[in-house]
Amino acid sequence: PLQLLQPKTVPKRLRTSQKKPHEPQMPLSLIKEIFRHFVKMPVTRDAFKIVEKCSERYFKQLSDDLETYAHHAGRKTVEAADLEVLMRRQGLVTDKMPLNVLIENYLPLEYRKLLIPVAVSGNKVIPSK
């Protein structure tokens, strides 16, 4: 005797994406440009790949630490003081090498004017807080 064919029930898939959420990244061209500026010699592609991975991990850890400092202080916003504490813990800022000296040595004049307060005529300080 022939049996009627019954359709099989197939479980429906949930329409959830299998992809990880996309995190913003620094442009690779910027990383290469900064690295080339300081290396001043030819670098292989494999070395650039390692530099990209290291810089990604470094900035991820940096942002996590800054977030932790702000949270510990009871704030939702990272402030310049948090960055200075982090740089002090990393050994970049010391009593002999304050943050202002690092800014003067490594940043262009446009950024220095924005970050370091300067007194001008009329008893005004730029940038104002």
PDB file of C-alpha atoms in Angstrom:
ATOM      1  CA  PRO A   1       0.000   0.000   0.000  1.00  0.00           C
ATOM      2  CA  LEU A   2       1.193   3.451  -0.868  1.00  0.00           C
ATOM      3  CA  GLN A   3       1.358   5.989   1.898  1.00  0.00           C
ATOM      4  CA  LEU A   4       0.705   9.605   1.312  1.00  0.00           C
ATOM      5  CA  LEU A   5       3.837  11.694   1.502  1.00  0.00           C
ATOM      6  CA  GLN A   6       3.750  14.067   4.401  1.00  0.00           C
ATOM      7  CA  PRO A   7       5.740  17.263   4.171  1.00  0.00           C
ATOM      8  CA  LYS A   8       8.585  17.485   6.643  1.00  0.00           C
ATOM      9  CA  THR A   9       8.537  20.333   9.056  1.00  0.00           C
ATOM     10  CA  VAL A  10      11.722  22.305   8.946  1.00  0.00           C
ATOM     11  CA  PRO A  11      12.522  24.468  11.933  1.00  0.00           C
ATOM     12  CA  LYS A  12      12.571  28.124  11.035  1.00  0.00           C
ATOM     13  CA  ARG A  13      15.836  29.937  11.463  1.00  0.00           C
ATOM     14  CA  LEU A  14      15.950  32.970  13.593  1.00  0.00           C
ATOM     15  CA  ARG A  15      16.958  35.944  11.535  1.00  0.00           C
ATOM     16  CA  THR A  16      19.790  36.944  13.805  1.00  0.00           C
ATOM     17  CA  SER A  17      23.004  37.975  12.224  1.00  0.00           C
ATOM     18  CA  GLN A  18      26.012  35.780  12.821  1.00  0.00           C
ATOM     19  CA  LYS A  19      28.378  38.717  12.354  1.00  0.00           C
ATOM     20  CA  LYS A  20      30.017  40.519  15.230  1.00  0.00           C
ATOM     21  CA  PRO A  21      28.950  44.101  15.740  1.00  0.00           C
ATOM     22  CA  HIS A  22      31.282  46.379  13.805  1.00  0.00           C
ATOM     23  CA  GLU A  23      33.569  48.412  16.024  1.00  0.00           C
ATOM     24  CA  PRO A  24      34.984  51.654  14.691  1.00  0.00           C
ATOM     25  CA  GLN A  25      38.630  51.451  13.753  1.00  0.00           C
ATOM     26  CA  MET A  26      41.395  53.889  13.075  1.00  0.00           C
ATOM     27  CA  PRO A  27      42.068  54.194   9.355  1.00  0.00           C
ATOM     28  CA  LEU A  28      44.954  51.953   8.373  1.00  0.00           C
ATOM     29  CA  SER A  29      46.416  54.754   6.284  1.00  0.00           C
ATOM     30  CA  LEU A  30      46.738  56.895   9.417  1.00  0.00           C
ATOM     31  CA  ILE A  31      48.513  54.126  11.314  1.00  0.00           C
ATOM     32  CA  LYS A  32      50.914  53.616   8.404  1.00  0.00           C
ATOM     33  CA  GLU A  33      51.575  57.338   8.090  1.00  0.00           C
ATOM     34  CA  ILE A  34      52.357  57.723  11.795  1.00  0.00           C
ATOM     35  CA  PHE A  35      54.554  54.631  11.815  1.00  0.00           C
ATOM     36  CA  ARG A  36      56.477  55.730   8.720  1.00  0.00           C
ATOM     37  CA  HIS A  37      57.029  59.157  10.281  1.00  0.00           C
ATOM     38  CA  PHE A  38      58.808  57.665  13.281  1.00  0.00           C
ATOM     39  CA  VAL A  39      60.583  54.724  11.594  1.00  0.00           C
ATOM     40  CA  LYS A  40      62.078  56.627   8.641  1.00  0.00           C
ATOM     41  CA  MET A  41      63.071  53.470   6.792  1.00  0.00           C
ATOM     42  CA  PRO A  42      61.369  50.898   4.541  1.00  0.00           C
ATOM     43  CA  VAL A  43      58.968  48.516   6.307  1.00  0.00           C
ATOM     44  CA  THR A  44      57.585  45.236   4.951  1.00  0.00           C
ATOM     45  CA  ARG A  45      53.871  44.507   4.661  1.00  0.00           C
ATOM     46  CA  ASP A  46      54.113  41.799   7.306  1.00  0.00           C
ATOM     47  CA  ALA A  47      55.588  44.306   9.745  1.00  0.00           C
ATOM     48  CA  PHE A  48      52.742  46.734   8.996  1.00  0.00           C
ATOM     49  CA  LYS A  49      50.199  44.004   9.739  1.00  0.00           C
ATOM     50  CA  ILE A  50      51.809  43.431  13.136  1.00  0.00           C
ATOM     51  CA  VAL A  51      51.874  47.185  13.805  1.00  0.00           C
ATOM     52  CA  GLU A  52      48.159  47.395  12.910  1.00  0.00           C
ATOM     53  CA  LYS A  53      47.276  44.583  15.330  1.00  0.00           C
ATOM     54  CA  CYS A  54      49.394  46.079  18.098  1.00  0.00           C
ATOM     55  CA  SER A  55      47.952  49.565  17.640  1.00  0.00           C
ATOM     56  CA  GLU A  56      44.402  48.172  17.673  1.00  0.00           C
ATOM     57  CA  ARG A  57      45.077  46.332  20.930  1.00  0.00           C
ATOM     58  CA  TYR A  58      46.849  49.360  22.407  1.00  0.00           C
ATOM     59  CA  PHE A  59      43.980  51.765  21.671  1.00  0.00           C
ATOM     60  CA  LYS A  60      41.398  49.250  22.872  1.00  0.00           C
ATOM     61  CA  GLN A  61      43.247  48.916  26.194  1.00  0.00           C
ATOM     62  CA  LEU A  62      43.754  52.692  26.362  1.00  0.00           C
ATOM     63  CA  SER A  63      40.047  53.383  25.904  1.00  0.00           C
ATOM     64  CA  ASP A  64      39.090  50.713  28.445  1.00  0.00           C
ATOM     65  CA  ASP A  65      41.462  52.233  31.019  1.00  0.00           C
ATOM     66  CA  LEU A  66      40.157  55.759  30.424  1.00  0.00           C
ATOM     67  CA  GLU A  67      36.588  54.523  30.763  1.00  0.00           C
ATOM     68  CA  THR A  68      37.505  52.811  34.027  1.00  0.00           C
ATOM     69  CA  TYR A  69      39.115  55.982  35.418  1.00  0.00           C
ATOM     70  CA  ALA A  70      36.061  58.069  34.584  1.00  0.00           C
ATOM     71  CA  HIS A  71      33.716  55.440  36.049  1.00  0.00           C
ATOM     72  CA  HIS A  72      35.824  55.260  39.222  1.00  0.00           C
ATOM     73  CA  ALA A  73      35.539  59.046  39.596  1.00  0.00           C
ATOM     74  CA  GLY A  74      31.749  58.783  39.231  1.00  0.00           C
ATOM     75  CA  ARG A  75      31.635  60.465  35.830  1.00  0.00           C
ATOM     76  CA  LYS A  76      30.316  59.407  32.445  1.00  0.00           C
ATOM     77  CA  THR A  77      32.777  61.600  30.550  1.00  0.00           C
ATOM     78  CA  VAL A  78      36.516  61.104  30.165  1.00  0.00           C
ATOM     79  CA  GLU A  79      38.447  64.237  31.058  1.00  0.00           C
ATOM     80  CA  ALA A  80      41.983  65.431  30.379  1.00  0.00           C
ATOM     81  CA  ALA A  81      42.964  64.575  33.947  1.00  0.00           C
ATOM     82  CA  ASP A  82      42.105  60.912  33.258  1.00  0.00           C
ATOM     83  CA  LEU A  83      44.441  60.907  30.291  1.00  0.00           C
ATOM     84  CA  GLU A  84      47.208  62.511  32.317  1.00  0.00           C
ATOM     85  CA  VAL A  85      46.814  59.884  35.075  1.00  0.00           C
ATOM     86  CA  LEU A  86      46.978  57.127  32.467  1.00  0.00           C
ATOM     87  CA  MET A  87      50.082  58.599  30.851  1.00  0.00           C
ATOM     88  CA  ARG A  88      51.672  58.961  34.297  1.00  0.00           C
ATOM     89  CA  ARG A  89      50.964  55.284  35.044  1.00  0.00           C
ATOM     90  CA  GLN A  90      52.513  54.324  31.691  1.00  0.00           C
ATOM     91  CA  GLY A  91      55.625  56.313  32.543  1.00  0.00           C
ATOM     92  CA  LEU A  92      55.176  58.823  29.716  1.00  0.00           C
ATOM     93  CA  VAL A  93      54.455  61.742  32.055  1.00  0.00           C
ATOM     94  CA  THR A  94      56.841  62.214  34.976  1.00  0.00           C
ATOM     95  CA  ASP A  95      57.924  65.042  37.228  1.00  0.00           C
ATOM     96  CA  LYS A  96      60.795  65.718  34.812  1.00  0.00           C
ATOM     97  CA  MET A  97      58.619  65.351  31.691  1.00  0.00           C
ATOM     98  CA  PRO A  98      55.209  66.986  32.253  1.00  0.00           C
ATOM     99  CA  LEU A  99      52.331  66.663  29.808  1.00  0.00           C
ATOM    100  CA  ASN A 100      52.813  70.195  28.451  1.00  0.00           C
ATOM    101  CA  VAL A 101      56.374  69.356  27.377  1.00  0.00           C
ATOM    102  CA  LEU A 102      55.150  66.260  25.518  1.00  0.00           C
ATOM    103  CA  ILE A 103      52.493  68.376  23.787  1.00  0.00           C
ATOM    104  CA  GLU A 104      55.099  70.964  22.760  1.00  0.00           C
ATOM    105  CA  ASN A 105      57.521  68.310  21.479  1.00  0.00           C
ATOM    106  CA  TYR A 106      55.157  66.113  19.501  1.00  0.00           C
ATOM    107  CA  LEU A 107      52.095  68.087  18.384  1.00  0.00           C
ATOM    108  CA  PRO A 108      51.819  70.761  15.686  1.00  0.00           C
ATOM    109  CA  LEU A 109      51.325  74.402  16.677  1.00  0.00           C
ATOM    110  CA  GLU A 110      47.568  74.343  15.926  1.00  0.00           C
ATOM    111  CA  TYR A 111      46.987  71.637  18.528  1.00  0.00           C
ATOM    112  CA  ARG A 112      49.384  73.206  21.023  1.00  0.00           C
ATOM    113  CA  LYS A 113      47.318  76.394  20.930  1.00  0.00           C
ATOM    114  CA  LEU A 114      44.186  74.388  21.730  1.00  0.00           C
ATOM    115  CA  LEU A 115      45.694  72.339  24.553  1.00  0.00           C
ATOM    116  CA  ILE A 116      48.102  74.627  26.392  1.00  0.00           C
ATOM    117  CA  PRO A 117      46.634  77.748  28.021  1.00  0.00           C
ATOM    118  CA  VAL A 118      48.375  80.981  26.956  1.00  0.00           C
ATOM    119  CA  ALA A 119      47.906  84.453  28.437  1.00  0.00           C
ATOM    120  CA  VAL A 120      47.267  87.185  25.859  1.00  0.00           C
ATOM    121  CA  SER A 121      46.760  90.925  26.061  1.00  0.00           C
ATOM    122  CA  GLY A 122      43.677  92.098  27.899  1.00  0.00           C
ATOM    123  CA  ASN A 123      44.337  89.646  30.742  1.00  0.00           C
ATOM    124  CA  LYS A 124      42.677  86.784  28.817  1.00  0.00           C
ATOM    125  CA  VAL A 125      43.685  83.143  28.783  1.00  0.00           C
ATOM    126  CA  ILE A 126      43.264  81.130  25.598  1.00  0.00           C
ATOM    127  CA  PRO A 127      41.758  78.500  25.424  1.00  0.00           C
ATOM    128  CA  SER A 128      39.182  79.424  28.005  1.00  0.00           C
ATOM    129  CA  LYS A 129      37.870  76.603  30.166  1.00  0.00           C
TER     130      LYS A 129
END
